[in-house]
PDB file of C-alpha atoms in Angstrom:
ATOM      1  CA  UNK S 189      19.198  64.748 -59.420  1.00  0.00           C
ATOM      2  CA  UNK S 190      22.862  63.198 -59.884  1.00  0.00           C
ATOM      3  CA  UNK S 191      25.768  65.488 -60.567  1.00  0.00           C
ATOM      4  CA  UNK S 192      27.503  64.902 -64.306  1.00  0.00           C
ATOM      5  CA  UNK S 193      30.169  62.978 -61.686  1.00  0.00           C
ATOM      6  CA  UNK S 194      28.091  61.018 -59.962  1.00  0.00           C
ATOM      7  CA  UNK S 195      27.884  57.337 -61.535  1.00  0.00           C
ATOM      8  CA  UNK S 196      24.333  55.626 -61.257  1.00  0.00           C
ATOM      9  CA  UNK S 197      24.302  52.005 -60.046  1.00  0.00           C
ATOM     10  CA  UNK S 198      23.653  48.840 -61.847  1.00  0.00           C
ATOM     11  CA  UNK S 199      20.034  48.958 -60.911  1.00  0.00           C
ATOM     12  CA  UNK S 200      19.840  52.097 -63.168  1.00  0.00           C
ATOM     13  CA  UNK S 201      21.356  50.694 -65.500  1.00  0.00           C
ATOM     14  CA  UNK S 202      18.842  47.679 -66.376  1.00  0.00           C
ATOM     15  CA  UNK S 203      15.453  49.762 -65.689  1.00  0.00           C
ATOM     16  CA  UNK S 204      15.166  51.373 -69.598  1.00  0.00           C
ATOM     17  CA  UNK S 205      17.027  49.754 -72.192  1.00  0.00           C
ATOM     18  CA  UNK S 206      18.200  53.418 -73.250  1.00  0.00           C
ATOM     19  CA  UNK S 207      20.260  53.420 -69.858  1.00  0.00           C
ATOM     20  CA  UNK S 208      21.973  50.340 -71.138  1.00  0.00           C
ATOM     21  CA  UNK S 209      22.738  51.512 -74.433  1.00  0.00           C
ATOM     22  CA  UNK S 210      23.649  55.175 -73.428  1.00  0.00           C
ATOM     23  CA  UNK S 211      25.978  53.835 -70.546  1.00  0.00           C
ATOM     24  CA  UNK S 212      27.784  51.853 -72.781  1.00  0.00           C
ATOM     25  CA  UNK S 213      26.472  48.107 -71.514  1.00  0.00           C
ATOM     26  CA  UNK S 214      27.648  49.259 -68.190  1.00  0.00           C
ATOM     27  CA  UNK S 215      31.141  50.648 -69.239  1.00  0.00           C
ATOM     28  CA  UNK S 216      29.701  54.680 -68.741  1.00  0.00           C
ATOM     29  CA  UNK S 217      29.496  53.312 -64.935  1.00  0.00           C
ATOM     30  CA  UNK S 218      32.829  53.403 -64.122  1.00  0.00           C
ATOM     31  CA  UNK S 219      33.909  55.703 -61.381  1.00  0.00           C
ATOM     32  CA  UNK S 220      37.096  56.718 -63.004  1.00  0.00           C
ATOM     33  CA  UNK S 221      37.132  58.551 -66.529  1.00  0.00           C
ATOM     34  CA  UNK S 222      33.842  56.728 -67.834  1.00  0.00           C
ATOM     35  CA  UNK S 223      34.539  58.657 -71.072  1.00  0.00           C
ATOM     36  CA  UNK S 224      37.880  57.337 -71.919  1.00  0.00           C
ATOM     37  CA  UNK S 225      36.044  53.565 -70.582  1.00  0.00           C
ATOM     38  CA  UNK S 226      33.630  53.846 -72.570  1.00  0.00           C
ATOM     39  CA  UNK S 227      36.081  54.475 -75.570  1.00  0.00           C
ATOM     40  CA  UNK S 228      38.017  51.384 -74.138  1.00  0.00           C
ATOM     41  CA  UNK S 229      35.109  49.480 -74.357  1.00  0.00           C
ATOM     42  CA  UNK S 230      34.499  50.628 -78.557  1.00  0.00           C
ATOM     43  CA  UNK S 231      37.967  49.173 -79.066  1.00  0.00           C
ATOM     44  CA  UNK S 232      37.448  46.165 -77.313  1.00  0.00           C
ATOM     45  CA  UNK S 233      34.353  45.223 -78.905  1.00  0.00           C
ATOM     46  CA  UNK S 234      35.080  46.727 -82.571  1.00  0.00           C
ATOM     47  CA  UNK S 235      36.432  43.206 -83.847  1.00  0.00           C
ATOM     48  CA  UNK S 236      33.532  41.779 -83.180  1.00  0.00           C
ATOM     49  CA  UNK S 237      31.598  44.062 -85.307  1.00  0.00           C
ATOM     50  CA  UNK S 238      33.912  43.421 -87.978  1.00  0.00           C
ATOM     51  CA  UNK S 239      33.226  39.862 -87.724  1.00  0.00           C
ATOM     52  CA  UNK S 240      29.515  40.150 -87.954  1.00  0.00           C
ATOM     53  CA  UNK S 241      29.473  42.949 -90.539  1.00  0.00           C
ATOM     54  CA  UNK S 242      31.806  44.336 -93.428  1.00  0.00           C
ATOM     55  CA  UNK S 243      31.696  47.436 -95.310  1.00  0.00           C
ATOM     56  CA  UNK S 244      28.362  49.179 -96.163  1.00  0.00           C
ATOM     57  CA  UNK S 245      26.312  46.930 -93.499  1.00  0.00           C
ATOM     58  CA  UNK S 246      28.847  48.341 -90.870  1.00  0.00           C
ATOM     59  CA  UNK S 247      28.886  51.865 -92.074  1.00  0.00           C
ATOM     60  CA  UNK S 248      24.805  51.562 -91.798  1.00  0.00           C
ATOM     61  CA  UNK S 249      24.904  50.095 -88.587  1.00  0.00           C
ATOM     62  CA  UNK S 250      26.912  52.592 -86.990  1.00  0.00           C
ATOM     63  CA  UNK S 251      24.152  55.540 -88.588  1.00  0.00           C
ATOM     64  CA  UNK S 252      21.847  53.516 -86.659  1.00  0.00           C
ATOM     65  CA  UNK S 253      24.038  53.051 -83.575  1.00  0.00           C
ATOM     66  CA  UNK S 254      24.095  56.839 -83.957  1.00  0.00           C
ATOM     67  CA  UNK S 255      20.543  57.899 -84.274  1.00  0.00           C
ATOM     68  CA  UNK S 256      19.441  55.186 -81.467  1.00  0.00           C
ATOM     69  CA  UNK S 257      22.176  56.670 -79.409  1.00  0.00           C
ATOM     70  CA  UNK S 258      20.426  60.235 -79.872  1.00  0.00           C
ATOM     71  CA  UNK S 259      17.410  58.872 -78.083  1.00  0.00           C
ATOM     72  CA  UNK S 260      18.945  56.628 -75.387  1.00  0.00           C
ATOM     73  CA  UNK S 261      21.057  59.627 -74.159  1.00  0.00           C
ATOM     74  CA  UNK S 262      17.690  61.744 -74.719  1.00  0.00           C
ATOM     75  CA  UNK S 263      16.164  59.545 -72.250  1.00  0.00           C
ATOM     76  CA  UNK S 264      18.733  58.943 -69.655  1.00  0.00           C
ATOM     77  CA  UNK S 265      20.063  62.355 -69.305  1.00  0.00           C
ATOM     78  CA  UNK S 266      16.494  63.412 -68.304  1.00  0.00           C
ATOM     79  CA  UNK S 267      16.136  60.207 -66.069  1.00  0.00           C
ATOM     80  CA  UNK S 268      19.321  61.316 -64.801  1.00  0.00           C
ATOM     81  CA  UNK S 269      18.382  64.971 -64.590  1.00  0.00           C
ATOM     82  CA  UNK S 270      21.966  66.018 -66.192  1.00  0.00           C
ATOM     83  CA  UNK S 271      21.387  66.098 -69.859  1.00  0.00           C
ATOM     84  CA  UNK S 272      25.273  64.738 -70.898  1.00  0.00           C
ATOM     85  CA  UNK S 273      25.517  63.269 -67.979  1.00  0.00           C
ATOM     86  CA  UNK S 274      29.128  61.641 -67.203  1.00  0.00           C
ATOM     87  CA  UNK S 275      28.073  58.092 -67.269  1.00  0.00           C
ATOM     88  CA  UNK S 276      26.700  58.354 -70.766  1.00  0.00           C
ATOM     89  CA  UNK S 277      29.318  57.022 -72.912  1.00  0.00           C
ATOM     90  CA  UNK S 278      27.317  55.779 -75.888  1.00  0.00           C
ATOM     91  CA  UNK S 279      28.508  59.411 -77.548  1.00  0.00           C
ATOM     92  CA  UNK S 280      32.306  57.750 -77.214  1.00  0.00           C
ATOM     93  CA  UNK S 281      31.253  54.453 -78.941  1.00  0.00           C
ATOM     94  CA  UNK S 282      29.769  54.733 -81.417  1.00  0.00           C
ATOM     95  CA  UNK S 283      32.138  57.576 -82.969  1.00  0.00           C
ATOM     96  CA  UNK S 284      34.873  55.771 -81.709  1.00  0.00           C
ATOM     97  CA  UNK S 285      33.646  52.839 -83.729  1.00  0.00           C
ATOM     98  CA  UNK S 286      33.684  54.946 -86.828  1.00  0.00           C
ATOM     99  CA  UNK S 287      36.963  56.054 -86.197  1.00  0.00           C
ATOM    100  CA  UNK S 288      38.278  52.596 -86.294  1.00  0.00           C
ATOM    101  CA  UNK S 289      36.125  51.761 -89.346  1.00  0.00           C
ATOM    102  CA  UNK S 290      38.219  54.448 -91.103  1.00  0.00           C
ATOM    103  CA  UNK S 291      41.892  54.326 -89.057  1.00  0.00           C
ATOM    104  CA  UNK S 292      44.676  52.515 -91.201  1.00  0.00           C
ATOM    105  CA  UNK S 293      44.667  48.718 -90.211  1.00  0.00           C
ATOM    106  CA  UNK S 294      47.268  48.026 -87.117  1.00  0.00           C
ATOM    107  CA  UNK S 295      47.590  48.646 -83.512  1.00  0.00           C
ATOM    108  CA  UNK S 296      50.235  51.390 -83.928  1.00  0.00           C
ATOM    109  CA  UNK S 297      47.179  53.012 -85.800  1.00  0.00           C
ATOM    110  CA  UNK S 298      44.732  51.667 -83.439  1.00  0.00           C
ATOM    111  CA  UNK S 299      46.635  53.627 -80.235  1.00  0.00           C
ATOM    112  CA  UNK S 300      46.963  56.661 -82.372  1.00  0.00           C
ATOM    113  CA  UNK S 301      43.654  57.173 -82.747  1.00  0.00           C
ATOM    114  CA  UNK S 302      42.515  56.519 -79.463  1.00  0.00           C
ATOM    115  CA  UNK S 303      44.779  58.872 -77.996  1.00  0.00           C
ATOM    116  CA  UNK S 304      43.379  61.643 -80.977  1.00  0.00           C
ATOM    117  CA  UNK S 305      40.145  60.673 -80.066  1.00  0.00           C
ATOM    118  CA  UNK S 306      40.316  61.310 -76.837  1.00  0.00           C
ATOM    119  CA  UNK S 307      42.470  64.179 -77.309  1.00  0.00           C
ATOM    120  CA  UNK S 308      39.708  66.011 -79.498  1.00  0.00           C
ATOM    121  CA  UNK S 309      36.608  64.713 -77.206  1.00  0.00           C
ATOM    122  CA  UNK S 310      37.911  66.812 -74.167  1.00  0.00           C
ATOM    123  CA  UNK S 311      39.467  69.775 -76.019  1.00  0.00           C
ATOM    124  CA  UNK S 312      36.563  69.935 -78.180  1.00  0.00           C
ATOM    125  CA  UNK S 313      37.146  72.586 -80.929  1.00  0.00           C
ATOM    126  CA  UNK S 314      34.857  73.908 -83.180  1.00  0.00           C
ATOM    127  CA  UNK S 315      32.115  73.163 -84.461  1.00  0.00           C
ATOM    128  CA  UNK S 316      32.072  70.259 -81.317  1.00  0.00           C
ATOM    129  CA  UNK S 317      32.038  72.883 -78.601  1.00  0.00           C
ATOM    130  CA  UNK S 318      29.266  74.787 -80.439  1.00  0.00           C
ATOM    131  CA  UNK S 319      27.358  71.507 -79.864  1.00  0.00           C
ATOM    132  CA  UNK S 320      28.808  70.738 -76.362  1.00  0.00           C
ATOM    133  CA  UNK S 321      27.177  74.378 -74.812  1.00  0.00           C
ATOM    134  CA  UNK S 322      24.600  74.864 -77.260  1.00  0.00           C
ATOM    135  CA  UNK S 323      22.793  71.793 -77.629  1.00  0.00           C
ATOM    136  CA  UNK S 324      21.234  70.441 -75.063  1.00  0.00           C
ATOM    137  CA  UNK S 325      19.773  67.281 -76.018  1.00  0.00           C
ATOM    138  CA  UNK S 326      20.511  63.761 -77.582  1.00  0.00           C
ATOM    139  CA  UNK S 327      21.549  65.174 -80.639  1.00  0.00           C
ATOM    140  CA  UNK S 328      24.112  67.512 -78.706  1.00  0.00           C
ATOM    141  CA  UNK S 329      25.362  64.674 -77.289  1.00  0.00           C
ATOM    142  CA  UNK S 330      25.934  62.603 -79.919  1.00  0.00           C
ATOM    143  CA  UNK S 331      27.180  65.569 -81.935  1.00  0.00           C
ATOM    144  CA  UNK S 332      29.624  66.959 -80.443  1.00  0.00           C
ATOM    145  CA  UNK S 333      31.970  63.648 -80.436  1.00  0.00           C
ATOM    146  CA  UNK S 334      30.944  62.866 -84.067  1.00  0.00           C
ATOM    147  CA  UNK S 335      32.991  65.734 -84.707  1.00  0.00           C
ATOM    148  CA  UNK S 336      35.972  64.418 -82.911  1.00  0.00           C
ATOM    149  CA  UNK S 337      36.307  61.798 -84.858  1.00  0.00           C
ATOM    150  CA  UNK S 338      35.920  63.615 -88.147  1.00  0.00           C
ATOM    151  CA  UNK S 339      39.417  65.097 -86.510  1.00  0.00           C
ATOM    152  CA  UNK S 340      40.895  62.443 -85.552  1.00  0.00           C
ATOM    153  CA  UNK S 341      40.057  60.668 -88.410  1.00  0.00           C
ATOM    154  CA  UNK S 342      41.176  63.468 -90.817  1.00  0.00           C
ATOM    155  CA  UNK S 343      44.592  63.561 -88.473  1.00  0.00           C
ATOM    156  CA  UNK S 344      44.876  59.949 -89.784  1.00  0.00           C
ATOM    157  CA  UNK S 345      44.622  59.945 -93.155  1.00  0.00           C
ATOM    158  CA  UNK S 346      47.011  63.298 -93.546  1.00  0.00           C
ATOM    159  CA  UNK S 347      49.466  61.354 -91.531  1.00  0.00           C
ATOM    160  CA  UNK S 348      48.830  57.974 -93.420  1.00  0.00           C
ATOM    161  CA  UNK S 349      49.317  60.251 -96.440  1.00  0.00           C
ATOM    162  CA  UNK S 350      52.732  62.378 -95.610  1.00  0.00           C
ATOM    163  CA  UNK S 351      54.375  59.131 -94.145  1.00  0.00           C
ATOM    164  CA  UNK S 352      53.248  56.815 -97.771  1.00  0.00           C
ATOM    165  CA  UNK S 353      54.650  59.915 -99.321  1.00  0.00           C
ATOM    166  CA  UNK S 354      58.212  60.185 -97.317  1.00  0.00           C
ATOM    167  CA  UNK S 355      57.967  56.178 -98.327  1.00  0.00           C
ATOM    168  CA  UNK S 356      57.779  55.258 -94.285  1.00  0.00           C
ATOM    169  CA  UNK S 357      55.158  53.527 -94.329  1.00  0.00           C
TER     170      UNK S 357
END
């Protein structure tokens, strides 16, 4: 059994295509904050999904990206023997993606939101905690940082909205 801090290899990585998704592609194996690598990694590759899809196809996709992720992180944390183990990222990604689906176009945006998301994925207040210690399983996993980027995404707009009301934006 690994500890939550111990990265698996590359071999790992490519023996159950739910270890590739839940580690991210490979991004969940970094050594150093996997977490905030694997939410690199969501930033990096959102434009492409916004080439390939727009609007309600991207919304859907990421509801699938969601409910596959629930079973890939399943499956590795119990191949792993940790169940949210630190290499599994694909809980960053995929609400990190739906954070940037929603955040106010530009990179000033962009950073904001990464830092919130962040911010809100380790502090992890309620209900996200609930799900953190209480649910042990895919669905915990996933959970808990869907509901960081409800925040951050909710920090967003209500900043988008008092700035377009002071006329700053």
């Amino acid at each position: 059994m690994l500890k939550k801090s111990t990265a698996p290899g590359w071999r790992f990585l490519f023996t159950h295509p739910a270890h590739f998704i839940a580690c991210g592609c490979g991004s969940g194996l970094s050594p150093w904050a996997p977490g905030t690598i694997g939410t690199l990694f969501a930033w990096a590759s959102f434009p492409l999904l916004q080439l390939l899809m727009t609007g309600t196809t991207l919304l859907a996709f990421l509801v699938l990206a969601f409910i596959i992720g629930v079973a890939a992180a399943q499956r590795t944390g119990a191949d792993l023997g940790v169940v949210d183990h630190g290499s599994i990222v694909w809980d960053e990604i995929v609400p990190f993606w739906a954070v940037l689906f929603f955040c106010p176009d530009g990179w000033a945006w962009q950073t904001a939101a990464f830092f919130l998301f962040r911010f809100f994925d380790i502090v992890k207040p309620q209900p996200a905690r609930y799900f953190d210690e209480h649910v042990k399983n895919g669905f915990g996993v996933m959970t808990d940082d869907a509901f960081a980027a409800a925040y951050t995404v909710a920090v967003l707009l209500a900043a988008q909205a008092l700035l377009s009301h002071f006329a700053l934006i």
